[in-house]
Tab-separated table of C-alpha atoms in Angstrom:
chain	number	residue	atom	x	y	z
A	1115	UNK	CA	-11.148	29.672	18.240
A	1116	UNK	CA	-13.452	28.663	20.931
A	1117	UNK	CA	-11.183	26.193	22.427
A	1118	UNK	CA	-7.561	27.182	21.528
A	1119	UNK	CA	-6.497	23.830	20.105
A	1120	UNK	CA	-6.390	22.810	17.328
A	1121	UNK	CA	-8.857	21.487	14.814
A	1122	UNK	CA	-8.054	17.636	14.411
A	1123	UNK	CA	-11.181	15.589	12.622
A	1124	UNK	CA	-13.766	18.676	13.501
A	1125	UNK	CA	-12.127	20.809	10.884
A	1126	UNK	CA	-15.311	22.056	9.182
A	1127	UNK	CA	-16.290	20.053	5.650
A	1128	UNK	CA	-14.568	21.876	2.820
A	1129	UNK	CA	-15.192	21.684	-0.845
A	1130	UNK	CA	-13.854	22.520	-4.369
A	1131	UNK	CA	-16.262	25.166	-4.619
A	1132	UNK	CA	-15.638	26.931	-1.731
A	1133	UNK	CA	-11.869	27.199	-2.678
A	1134	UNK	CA	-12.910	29.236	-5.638
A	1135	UNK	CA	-15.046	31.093	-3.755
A	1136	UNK	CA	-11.812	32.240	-1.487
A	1137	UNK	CA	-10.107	32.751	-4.736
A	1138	UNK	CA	-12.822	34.968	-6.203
A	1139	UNK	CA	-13.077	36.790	-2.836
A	1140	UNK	CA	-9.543	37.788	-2.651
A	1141	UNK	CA	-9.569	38.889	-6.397
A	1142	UNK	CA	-12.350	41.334	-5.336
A	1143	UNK	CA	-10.170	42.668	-2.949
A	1144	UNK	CA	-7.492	42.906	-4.568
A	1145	UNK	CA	-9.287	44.760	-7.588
A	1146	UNK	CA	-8.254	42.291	-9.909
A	1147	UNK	CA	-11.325	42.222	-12.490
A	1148	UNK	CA	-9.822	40.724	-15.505
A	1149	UNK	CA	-7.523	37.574	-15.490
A	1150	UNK	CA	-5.547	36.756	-18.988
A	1151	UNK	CA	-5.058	33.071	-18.021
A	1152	UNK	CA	-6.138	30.455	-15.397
A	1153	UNK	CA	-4.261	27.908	-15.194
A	1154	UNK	CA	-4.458	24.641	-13.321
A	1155	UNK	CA	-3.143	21.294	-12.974
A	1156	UNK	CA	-4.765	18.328	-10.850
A	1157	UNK	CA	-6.828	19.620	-8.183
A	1158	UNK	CA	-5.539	23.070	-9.225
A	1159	UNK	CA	-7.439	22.316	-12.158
A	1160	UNK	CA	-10.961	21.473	-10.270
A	1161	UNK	CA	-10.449	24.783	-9.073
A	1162	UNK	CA	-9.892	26.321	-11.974
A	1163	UNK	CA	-12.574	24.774	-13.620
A	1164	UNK	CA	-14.724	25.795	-10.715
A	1165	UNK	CA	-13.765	29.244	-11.187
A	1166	UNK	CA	-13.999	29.573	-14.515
A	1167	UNK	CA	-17.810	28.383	-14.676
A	1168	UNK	CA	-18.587	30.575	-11.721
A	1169	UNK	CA	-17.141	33.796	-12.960
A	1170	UNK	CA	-16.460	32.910	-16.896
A	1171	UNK	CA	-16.624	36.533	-17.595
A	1172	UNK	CA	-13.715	37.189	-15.362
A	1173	UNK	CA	-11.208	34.974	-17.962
A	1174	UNK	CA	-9.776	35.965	-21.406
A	1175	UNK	CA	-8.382	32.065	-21.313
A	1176	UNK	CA	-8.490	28.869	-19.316
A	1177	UNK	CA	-5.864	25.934	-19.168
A	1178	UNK	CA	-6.335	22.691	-17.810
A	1179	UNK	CA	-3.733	20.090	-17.235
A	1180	UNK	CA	-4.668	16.662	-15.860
A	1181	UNK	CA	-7.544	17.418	-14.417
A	1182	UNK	CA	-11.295	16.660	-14.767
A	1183	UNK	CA	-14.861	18.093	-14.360
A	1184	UNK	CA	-15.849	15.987	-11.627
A	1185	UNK	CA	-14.099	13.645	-9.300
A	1186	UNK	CA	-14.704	10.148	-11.297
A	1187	UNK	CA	-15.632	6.623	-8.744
A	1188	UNK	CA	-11.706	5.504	-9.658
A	1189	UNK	CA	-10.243	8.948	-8.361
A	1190	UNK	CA	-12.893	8.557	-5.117
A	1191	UNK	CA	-11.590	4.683	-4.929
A	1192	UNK	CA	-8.185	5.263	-4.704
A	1193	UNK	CA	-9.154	8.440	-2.450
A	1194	UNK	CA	-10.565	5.725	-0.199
A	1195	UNK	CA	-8.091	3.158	0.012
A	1196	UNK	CA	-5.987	6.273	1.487
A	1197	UNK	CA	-8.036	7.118	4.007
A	1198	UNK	CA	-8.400	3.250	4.836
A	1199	UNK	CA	-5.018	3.112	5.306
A	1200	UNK	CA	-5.052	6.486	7.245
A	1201	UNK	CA	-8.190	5.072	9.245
A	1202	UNK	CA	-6.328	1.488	10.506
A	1203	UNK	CA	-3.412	3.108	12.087
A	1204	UNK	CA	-4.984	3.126	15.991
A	1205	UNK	CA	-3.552	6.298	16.694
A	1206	UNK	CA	-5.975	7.911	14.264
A	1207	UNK	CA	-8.340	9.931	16.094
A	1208	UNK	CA	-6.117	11.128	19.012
A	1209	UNK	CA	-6.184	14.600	19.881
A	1210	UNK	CA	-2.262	15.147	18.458
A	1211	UNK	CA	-0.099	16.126	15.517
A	1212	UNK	CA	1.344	13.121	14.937
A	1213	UNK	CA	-1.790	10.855	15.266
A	1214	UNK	CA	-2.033	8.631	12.544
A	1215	UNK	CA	1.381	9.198	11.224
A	1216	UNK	CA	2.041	5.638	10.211
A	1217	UNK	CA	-1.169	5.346	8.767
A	1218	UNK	CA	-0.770	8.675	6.682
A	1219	UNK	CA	2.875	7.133	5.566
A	1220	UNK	CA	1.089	4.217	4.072
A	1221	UNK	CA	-1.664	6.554	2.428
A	1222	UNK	CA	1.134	8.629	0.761
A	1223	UNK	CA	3.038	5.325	-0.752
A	1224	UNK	CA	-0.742	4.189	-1.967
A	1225	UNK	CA	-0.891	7.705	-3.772
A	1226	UNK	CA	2.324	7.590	-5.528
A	1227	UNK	CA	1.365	4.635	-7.475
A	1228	UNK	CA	-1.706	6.062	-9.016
A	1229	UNK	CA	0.441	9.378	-9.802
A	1230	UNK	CA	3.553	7.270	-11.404
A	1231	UNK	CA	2.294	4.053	-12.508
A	1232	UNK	CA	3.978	1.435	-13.899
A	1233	UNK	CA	6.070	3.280	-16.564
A	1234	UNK	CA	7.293	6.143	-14.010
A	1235	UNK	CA	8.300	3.206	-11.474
A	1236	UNK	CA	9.785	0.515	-13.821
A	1237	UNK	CA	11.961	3.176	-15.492
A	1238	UNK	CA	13.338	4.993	-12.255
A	1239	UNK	CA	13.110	2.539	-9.544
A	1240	UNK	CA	15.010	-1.151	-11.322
A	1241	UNK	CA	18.006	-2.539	-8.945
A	1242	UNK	CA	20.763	-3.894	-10.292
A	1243	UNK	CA	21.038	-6.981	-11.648
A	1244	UNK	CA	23.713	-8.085	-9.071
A	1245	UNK	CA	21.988	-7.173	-6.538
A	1246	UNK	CA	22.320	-9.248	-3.224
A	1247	UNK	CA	19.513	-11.499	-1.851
A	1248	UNK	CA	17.629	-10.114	0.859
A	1249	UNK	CA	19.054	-6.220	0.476
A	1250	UNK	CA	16.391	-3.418	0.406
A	1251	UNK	CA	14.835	-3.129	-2.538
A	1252	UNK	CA	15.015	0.535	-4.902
A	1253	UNK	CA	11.162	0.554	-5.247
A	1254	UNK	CA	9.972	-0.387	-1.452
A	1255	UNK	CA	12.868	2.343	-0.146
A	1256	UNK	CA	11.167	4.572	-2.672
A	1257	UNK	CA	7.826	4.468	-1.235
A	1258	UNK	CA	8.969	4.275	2.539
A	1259	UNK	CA	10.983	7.262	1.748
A	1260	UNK	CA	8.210	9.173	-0.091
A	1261	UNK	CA	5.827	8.315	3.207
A	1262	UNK	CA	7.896	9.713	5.713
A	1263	UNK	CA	8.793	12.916	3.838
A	1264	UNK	CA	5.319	13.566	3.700
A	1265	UNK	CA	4.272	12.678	7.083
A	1266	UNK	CA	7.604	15.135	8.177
A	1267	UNK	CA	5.843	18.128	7.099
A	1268	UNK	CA	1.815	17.103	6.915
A	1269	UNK	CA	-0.545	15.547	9.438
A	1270	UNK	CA	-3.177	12.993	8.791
A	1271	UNK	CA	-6.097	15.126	9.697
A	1272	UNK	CA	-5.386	17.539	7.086
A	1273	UNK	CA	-4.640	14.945	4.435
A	1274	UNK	CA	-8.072	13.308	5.012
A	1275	UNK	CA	-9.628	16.961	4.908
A	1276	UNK	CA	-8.125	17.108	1.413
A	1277	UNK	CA	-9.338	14.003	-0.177
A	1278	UNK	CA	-12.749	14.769	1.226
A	1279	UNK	CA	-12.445	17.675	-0.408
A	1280	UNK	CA	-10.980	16.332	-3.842
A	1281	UNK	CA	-14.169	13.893	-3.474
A	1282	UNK	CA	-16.779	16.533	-3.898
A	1283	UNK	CA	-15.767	17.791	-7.002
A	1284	UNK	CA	-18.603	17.849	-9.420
A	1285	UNK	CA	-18.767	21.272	-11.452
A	1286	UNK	CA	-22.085	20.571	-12.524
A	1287	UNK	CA	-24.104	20.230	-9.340
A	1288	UNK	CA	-26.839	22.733	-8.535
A	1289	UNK	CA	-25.796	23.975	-12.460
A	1290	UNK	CA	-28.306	21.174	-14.232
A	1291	UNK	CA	-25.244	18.667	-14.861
A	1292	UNK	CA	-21.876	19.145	-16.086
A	1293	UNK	CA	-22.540	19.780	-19.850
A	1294	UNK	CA	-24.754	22.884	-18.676
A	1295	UNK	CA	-21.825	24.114	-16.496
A	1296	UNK	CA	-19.177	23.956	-19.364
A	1297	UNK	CA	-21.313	25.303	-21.627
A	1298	UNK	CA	-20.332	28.278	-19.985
A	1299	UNK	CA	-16.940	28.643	-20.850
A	1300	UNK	CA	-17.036	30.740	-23.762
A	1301	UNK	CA	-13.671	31.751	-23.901
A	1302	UNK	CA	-10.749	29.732	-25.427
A	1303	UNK	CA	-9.591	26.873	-23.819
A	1304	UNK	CA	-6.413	24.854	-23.684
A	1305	UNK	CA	-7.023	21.010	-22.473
A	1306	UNK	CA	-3.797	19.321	-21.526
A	1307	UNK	CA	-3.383	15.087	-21.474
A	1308	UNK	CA	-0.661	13.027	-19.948
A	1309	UNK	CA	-0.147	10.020	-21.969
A	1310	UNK	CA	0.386	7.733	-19.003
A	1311	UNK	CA	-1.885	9.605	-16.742
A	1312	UNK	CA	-3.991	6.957	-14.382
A	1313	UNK	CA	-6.282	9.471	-12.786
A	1314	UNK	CA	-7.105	11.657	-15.636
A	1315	UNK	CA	-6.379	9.505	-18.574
A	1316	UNK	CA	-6.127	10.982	-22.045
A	1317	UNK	CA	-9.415	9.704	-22.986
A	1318	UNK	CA	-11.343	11.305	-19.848
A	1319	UNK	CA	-8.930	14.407	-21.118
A	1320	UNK	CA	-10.335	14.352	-24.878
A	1321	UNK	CA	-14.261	13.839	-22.989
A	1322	UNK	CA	-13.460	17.278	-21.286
A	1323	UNK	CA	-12.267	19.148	-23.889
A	1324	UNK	CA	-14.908	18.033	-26.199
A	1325	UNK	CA	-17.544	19.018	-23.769
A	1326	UNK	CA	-15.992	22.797	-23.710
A	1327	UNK	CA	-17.085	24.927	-26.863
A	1328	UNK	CA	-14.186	26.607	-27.826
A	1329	UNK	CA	-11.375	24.128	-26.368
A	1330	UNK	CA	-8.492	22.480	-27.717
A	1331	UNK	CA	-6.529	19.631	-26.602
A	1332	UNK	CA	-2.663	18.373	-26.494
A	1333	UNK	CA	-0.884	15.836	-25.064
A	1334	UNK	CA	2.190	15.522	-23.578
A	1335	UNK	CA	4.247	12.038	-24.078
A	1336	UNK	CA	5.610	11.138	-20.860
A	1337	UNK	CA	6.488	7.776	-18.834
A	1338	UNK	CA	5.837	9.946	-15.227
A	1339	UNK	CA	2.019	8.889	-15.356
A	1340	UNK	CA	0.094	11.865	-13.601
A	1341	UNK	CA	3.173	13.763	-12.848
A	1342	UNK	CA	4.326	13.910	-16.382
A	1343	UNK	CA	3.067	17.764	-15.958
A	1344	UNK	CA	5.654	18.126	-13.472
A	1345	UNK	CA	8.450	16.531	-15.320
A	1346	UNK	CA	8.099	17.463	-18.720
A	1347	UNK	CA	7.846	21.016	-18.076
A	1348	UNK	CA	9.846	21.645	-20.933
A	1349	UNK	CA	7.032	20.220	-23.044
A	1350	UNK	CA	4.579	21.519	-21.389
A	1351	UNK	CA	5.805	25.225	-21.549
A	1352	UNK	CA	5.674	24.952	-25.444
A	1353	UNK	CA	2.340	24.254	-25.453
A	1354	UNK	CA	1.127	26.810	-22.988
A	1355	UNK	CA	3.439	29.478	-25.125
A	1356	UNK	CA	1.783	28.667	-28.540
A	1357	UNK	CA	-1.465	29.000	-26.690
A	1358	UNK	CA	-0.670	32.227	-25.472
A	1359	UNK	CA	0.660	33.515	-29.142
A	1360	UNK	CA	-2.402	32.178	-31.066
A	1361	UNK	CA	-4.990	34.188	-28.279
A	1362	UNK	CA	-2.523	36.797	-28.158
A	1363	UNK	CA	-1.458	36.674	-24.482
């Protein structure tokens, strides 16, 4: 506001907590004093999880889908490597939209390995046998595609602003650790696993739940790694259903 352009690298530090905070502001405003279900996936789930320890008596139920507590050192590593990538493209740092675009390309095709893996990839991206020698390959097309359709409609400033963000995810600071903060959650709570999930693997899934005094946990078979949640919605809406019937929802 004081300058008229645009925010670039001095956007102000953001974190997961003060996303809840927005989203317990606007509920205020909008009178909205009891919520039947939160629901969040990924970093919809920090926030969610955020939200539901801040305000617990605000939810009759929470779900959680592939998410975690806290932003583990592999989810800050691969974060990292990102904005690495992001960071060595020269144009990083200019005052302009497109500055660091071919960084941010490469920073995109780094992040759709970790939400795939090697399942998601080996089952969708195979050319054929036949193929000729020296043609462009299914798999590198895949992730030079999925860079530019990202860097078509995002900028690298803001995509550094949200892995700073996803970084300083820890539910349990300024709450004496993470088991205090859970311990909060009294109301029933539906934990949801991917079975090829690479940043919130089934076992860091089963560690959350366990943590949370009235959850539950299922897990969804799926070869689409982290975005098995968005692919096997089919499976996914069963489970959230037979939640809802058994709490009455």
């Amino acid at each position: 506001p004081a300058t008229g352009t645009p925010w670039y690298e001095s956007f102000p530090h953001l974190t997961i907590r003060d996303i809840a905070t927005a989203h317990a502001l606007l509920a205020d405003y909008l009178k909205i004093d009891s919520i039947a279900a939160l629901i969040g996936s990924s970093v919809g789930g920090f926030q969610a999880v955020e939200w539901a320890v801040m305000q617990p008596e605000r939810f009759k139920t929470l779900i959680l889908i592939a998410t975690n507590a806290c932003a583990t050192p592999w989810n800050i590593a691969i974060n990292e490597t990102q904005r690495m990538a992001i960071m060595a493209d020269s144009t990083f740092g200019e005052q302009r939209a497109d500055a660091g675009r071919r960084g941010l390309e490469a920073a995109r095709a780094i992040g759709m390995l970790s939400y795939r893996g090697s399942k998601g990839y080996n089952s969708t991206q195979q050319d054929k046998p036949d193929i000729a020698l020296w043609q462009p390959l299914r798999a590198a097309t895949y992730q030079q595609h999925q860079g530019k359709k990202l860097a078509d409609r995002f900028d690298a400033y803001s995509y550094v602003t949200i892995l700073n963000t996803f970084d300083t995810h820890n539910v349990g600071r300024g709450r004496g650790g993470i088991v205090e903060a859970l311990s909060r959650l009294s109301m029933p709570v539906l934990t949801v696993g991917i079975t090829t999930d690479i940043i919130f693997t089934p076992d860091e899934m089963r560690e959350l739940s366990a943590l949370i005094p009235r959850a539950t946990y299922q897990e969804i078979e799926s070869a689409f790694g982290h975005d098995g949640f968005l692919v096997e919605h089919d499976s996914l809406n069963t489970i959230i259903t037979d939640f809802f019937t058994n709490n009455h929802i």
